[in-house]
């Protein structure tokens, strides 16, 4: 059985945030595929989350390290700037110390928010391109996905599929297709979901259902 989407205006409220999270999930999935050992370590660390008291002591210790590194960085940077040709090592060490100190003092939440802003910018750029693109029919069959009158993309060519509350994100052959659930035009939505999961590994965001 065929399932059909007809792309629309991509103007749902909150679409940028959903697509941003889907892009972030896609990046994580690709990273997990390339570096499984590193992600096993990360997952183990998350499973062994330490008590708040230990985390608070660690944050306090990081602040101390940050101040010390900043002081050492400035101490090494100033003479390095005065005579950079003869004191290249001091200049380099001073720059490294200052950067390391700033990173230690910088809240983890701020680092996370910067990463989120990058995904939001990518989501906005992608949505802008989708809004400017002409509407098209996207058909799913047992063989794969067909965009308009183009050749069918077999499911084996898909890197990942991420499902959010209002959209699907498909990644295939280095390309991205975003489909809104409201643009589902032909077929049964539940049957489509079941068919999709029989062909692909679909990763759901927390609010996908």
CSV table of C-alpha atoms in Angstrom, one decimal:
chain,number,residue,atom,x,y,z
A,1,UNK,CA,0.0,0.0,0.0
A,2,UNK,CA,1.2,3.5,-0.8
A,3,UNK,CA,1.3,6.4,1.6
A,4,UNK,CA,1.3,10.0,0.4
A,5,UNK,CA,2.4,13.4,1.8
A,6,UNK,CA,1.8,16.7,0.1
A,7,UNK,CA,4.2,19.3,1.4
A,8,UNK,CA,2.7,22.5,2.7
A,9,UNK,CA,3.8,25.8,4.2
A,10,UNK,CA,5.9,24.6,7.2
A,11,UNK,CA,4.4,27.2,9.4
A,12,UNK,CA,3.3,25.3,12.5
A,13,UNK,CA,4.0,27.0,15.9
A,14,UNK,CA,7.0,25.6,17.6
A,15,UNK,CA,8.3,23.9,14.4
A,16,UNK,CA,11.7,25.4,14.8
A,17,UNK,CA,12.2,23.9,18.2
A,18,UNK,CA,11.0,20.5,17.1
A,19,UNK,CA,13.2,20.4,14.1
A,20,UNK,CA,16.1,21.7,16.1
A,21,UNK,CA,15.7,18.8,18.6
A,22,UNK,CA,15.3,16.3,15.6
A,23,UNK,CA,18.6,17.6,14.1
A,24,UNK,CA,20.3,17.3,17.4
A,25,UNK,CA,19.0,13.7,17.7
A,26,UNK,CA,20.2,12.9,14.2
A,27,UNK,CA,23.7,14.2,15.0
A,28,UNK,CA,23.8,12.0,18.1
A,29,UNK,CA,22.7,9.0,16.1
A,30,UNK,CA,25.4,9.5,13.5
A,31,UNK,CA,28.0,10.1,16.3
A,32,UNK,CA,26.9,6.9,18.1
A,33,UNK,CA,27.3,4.9,14.8
A,34,UNK,CA,30.9,6.3,14.3
A,35,UNK,CA,32.1,6.2,17.9
A,36,UNK,CA,30.1,3.5,19.8
A,37,UNK,CA,32.8,3.0,22.5
A,38,UNK,CA,32.8,6.6,23.4
A,39,UNK,CA,29.0,6.7,23.7
A,40,UNK,CA,29.0,3.6,25.9
A,41,UNK,CA,31.3,5.4,28.3
A,42,UNK,CA,29.0,8.5,28.2
A,43,UNK,CA,25.9,6.4,28.8
A,44,UNK,CA,27.6,4.6,31.7
A,45,UNK,CA,28.5,8.0,33.2
A,46,UNK,CA,24.8,9.1,32.9
A,47,UNK,CA,23.7,5.9,34.5
A,48,UNK,CA,26.0,6.5,37.4
A,49,UNK,CA,25.0,10.1,38.1
A,50,UNK,CA,26.5,11.3,41.3
A,51,UNK,CA,24.7,12.9,44.3
A,52,UNK,CA,24.1,16.7,44.3
A,53,UNK,CA,26.6,17.2,47.1
A,54,UNK,CA,29.3,15.6,45.0
A,55,UNK,CA,28.4,17.6,41.9
A,56,UNK,CA,28.4,20.9,44.0
A,57,UNK,CA,31.9,20.1,45.3
A,58,UNK,CA,33.0,19.4,41.7
A,59,UNK,CA,31.6,22.8,40.5
A,60,UNK,CA,33.3,24.6,43.4
A,61,UNK,CA,36.6,22.8,42.5
A,62,UNK,CA,36.2,23.8,38.9
A,63,UNK,CA,35.7,27.4,39.9
A,64,UNK,CA,39.0,27.4,41.8
A,65,UNK,CA,40.8,25.7,38.9
A,66,UNK,CA,39.3,28.3,36.6
A,67,UNK,CA,40.6,31.2,38.7
A,68,UNK,CA,44.1,29.7,39.1
A,69,UNK,CA,44.3,29.0,35.3
A,70,UNK,CA,43.3,32.5,34.5
A,71,UNK,CA,45.9,34.0,36.8
A,72,UNK,CA,48.6,31.7,35.4
A,73,UNK,CA,47.5,32.4,31.9
A,74,UNK,CA,47.7,36.2,32.4
A,75,UNK,CA,51.1,35.8,34.2
A,76,UNK,CA,52.5,33.9,31.1
A,77,UNK,CA,50.7,35.9,28.5
A,78,UNK,CA,51.9,39.4,29.4
A,79,UNK,CA,55.7,38.7,29.1
A,80,UNK,CA,55.0,36.7,25.9
A,81,UNK,CA,53.3,39.7,24.4
A,82,UNK,CA,56.2,41.9,25.3
A,83,UNK,CA,58.7,39.7,23.4
A,84,UNK,CA,56.7,37.2,21.3
A,85,UNK,CA,59.7,36.1,19.2
A,86,UNK,CA,61.7,34.9,22.2
A,87,UNK,CA,58.9,33.8,24.4
A,88,UNK,CA,56.6,31.9,22.0
A,89,UNK,CA,56.1,29.1,24.4
A,90,UNK,CA,55.1,31.4,27.2
A,91,UNK,CA,52.7,33.2,24.9
A,92,UNK,CA,51.1,29.9,23.8
A,93,UNK,CA,50.9,28.6,27.3
A,94,UNK,CA,49.3,31.9,28.5
A,95,UNK,CA,46.6,31.7,25.8
A,96,UNK,CA,45.9,28.0,26.7
A,97,UNK,CA,45.7,28.9,30.4
A,98,UNK,CA,43.2,31.7,29.8
A,99,UNK,CA,41.0,29.6,27.5
A,100,UNK,CA,41.0,26.7,30.0
A,101,UNK,CA,40.2,29.0,32.9
A,102,UNK,CA,37.3,30.5,31.0
A,103,UNK,CA,35.9,27.1,30.2
A,104,UNK,CA,36.2,26.0,33.8
A,105,UNK,CA,34.3,29.1,35.0
A,106,UNK,CA,31.7,28.9,32.3
A,107,UNK,CA,28.5,27.2,33.5
A,108,UNK,CA,27.6,23.9,31.8
A,109,UNK,CA,24.2,25.3,31.1
A,110,UNK,CA,25.7,28.1,29.0
A,111,UNK,CA,27.7,25.6,27.0
A,112,UNK,CA,24.6,23.6,26.3
A,113,UNK,CA,22.6,26.7,25.3
A,114,UNK,CA,25.3,27.6,22.8
A,115,UNK,CA,25.0,24.2,21.2
A,116,UNK,CA,21.2,24.5,21.2
A,117,UNK,CA,21.4,27.8,19.4
A,118,UNK,CA,23.5,26.2,16.7
A,119,UNK,CA,20.9,23.6,16.0
A,120,UNK,CA,18.1,26.3,16.1
A,121,UNK,CA,20.0,28.3,13.5
A,122,UNK,CA,20.3,25.1,11.3
A,123,UNK,CA,16.6,24.4,11.8
A,124,UNK,CA,15.7,28.0,10.8
A,125,UNK,CA,17.8,27.8,7.7
A,126,UNK,CA,16.3,24.5,6.7
A,127,UNK,CA,12.8,25.7,7.3
A,128,UNK,CA,13.5,28.8,5.2
A,129,UNK,CA,14.6,26.6,2.3
A,130,UNK,CA,11.6,24.4,2.7
A,131,UNK,CA,9.2,27.3,2.6
A,132,UNK,CA,10.8,28.7,-0.6
A,133,UNK,CA,10.7,25.3,-2.3
A,134,UNK,CA,7.7,24.4,-4.5
A,135,UNK,CA,5.1,22.0,-3.0
A,136,UNK,CA,5.6,18.4,-3.9
A,137,UNK,CA,4.2,14.9,-3.4
A,138,UNK,CA,6.2,12.5,-1.3
A,139,UNK,CA,5.1,8.9,-1.7
A,140,UNK,CA,6.2,5.9,0.4
A,141,UNK,CA,5.9,2.4,-0.9
A,142,UNK,CA,7.3,-1.0,0.1
A,143,UNK,CA,10.4,-0.2,-2.0
A,144,UNK,CA,11.2,3.3,-0.6
A,145,UNK,CA,10.4,7.0,-0.8
A,146,UNK,CA,9.7,8.9,-4.0
A,147,UNK,CA,9.9,12.7,-4.2
A,148,UNK,CA,7.7,14.0,-6.9
A,149,UNK,CA,8.6,12.3,-10.2
A,150,UNK,CA,12.1,11.4,-9.2
A,151,UNK,CA,13.4,7.9,-8.8
A,152,UNK,CA,12.5,6.0,-5.6
A,153,UNK,CA,15.0,6.2,-2.8
A,154,UNK,CA,15.3,2.7,-1.3
A,155,UNK,CA,15.1,2.4,2.5
A,156,UNK,CA,18.6,0.9,2.5
A,157,UNK,CA,19.9,4.4,1.6
A,158,UNK,CA,18.4,6.1,4.7
A,159,UNK,CA,20.8,7.0,7.4
A,160,UNK,CA,18.1,7.7,10.1
A,161,UNK,CA,14.6,8.7,10.7
A,162,UNK,CA,13.6,10.9,13.6
A,163,UNK,CA,9.9,11.4,14.7
A,164,UNK,CA,8.9,14.5,16.6
A,165,UNK,CA,5.4,15.5,17.7
A,166,UNK,CA,4.5,17.2,14.4
A,167,UNK,CA,7.1,16.0,11.9
A,168,UNK,CA,9.3,13.3,10.5
A,169,UNK,CA,13.0,14.0,9.7
A,170,UNK,CA,14.5,11.6,7.1
A,171,UNK,CA,18.2,11.6,6.3
A,172,UNK,CA,19.3,9.8,3.2
A,173,UNK,CA,22.4,9.9,0.9
A,174,UNK,CA,23.6,13.0,2.7
A,175,UNK,CA,20.2,14.8,2.1
A,176,UNK,CA,17.4,15.7,4.4
A,177,UNK,CA,13.6,15.5,4.0
A,178,UNK,CA,11.2,17.0,6.5
A,179,UNK,CA,7.6,16.1,6.4
A,180,UNK,CA,4.8,17.4,8.6
A,181,UNK,CA,2.3,14.9,9.9
A,182,UNK,CA,-0.5,17.2,9.0
A,183,UNK,CA,0.5,16.9,5.4
A,184,UNK,CA,-0.3,13.2,5.3
A,185,UNK,CA,-2.7,13.0,2.4
A,186,UNK,CA,-3.4,9.4,1.5
A,187,UNK,CA,-3.4,6.1,3.5
A,188,UNK,CA,-3.8,5.3,7.1
A,189,UNK,CA,-1.5,7.1,9.5
A,190,UNK,CA,-1.1,4.2,11.9
A,191,UNK,CA,-0.4,1.8,9.1
A,192,UNK,CA,2.2,4.2,7.8
A,193,UNK,CA,3.9,4.3,11.1
A,194,UNK,CA,4.0,0.6,11.4
A,195,UNK,CA,5.3,0.2,7.8
A,196,UNK,CA,8.0,2.8,8.5
A,197,UNK,CA,9.2,0.9,11.6
A,198,UNK,CA,9.3,-2.3,9.6
A,199,UNK,CA,11.7,-0.7,7.2
A,200,UNK,CA,13.7,1.8,9.3
A,201,UNK,CA,15.0,2.3,12.8
A,202,UNK,CA,12.7,5.3,13.8
A,203,UNK,CA,14.0,7.3,16.8
A,204,UNK,CA,11.2,9.1,18.7
A,205,UNK,CA,11.7,12.3,20.6
A,206,UNK,CA,10.0,12.4,24.0
A,207,UNK,CA,7.0,14.3,22.8
A,208,UNK,CA,6.6,12.4,19.5
A,209,UNK,CA,3.3,10.8,20.6
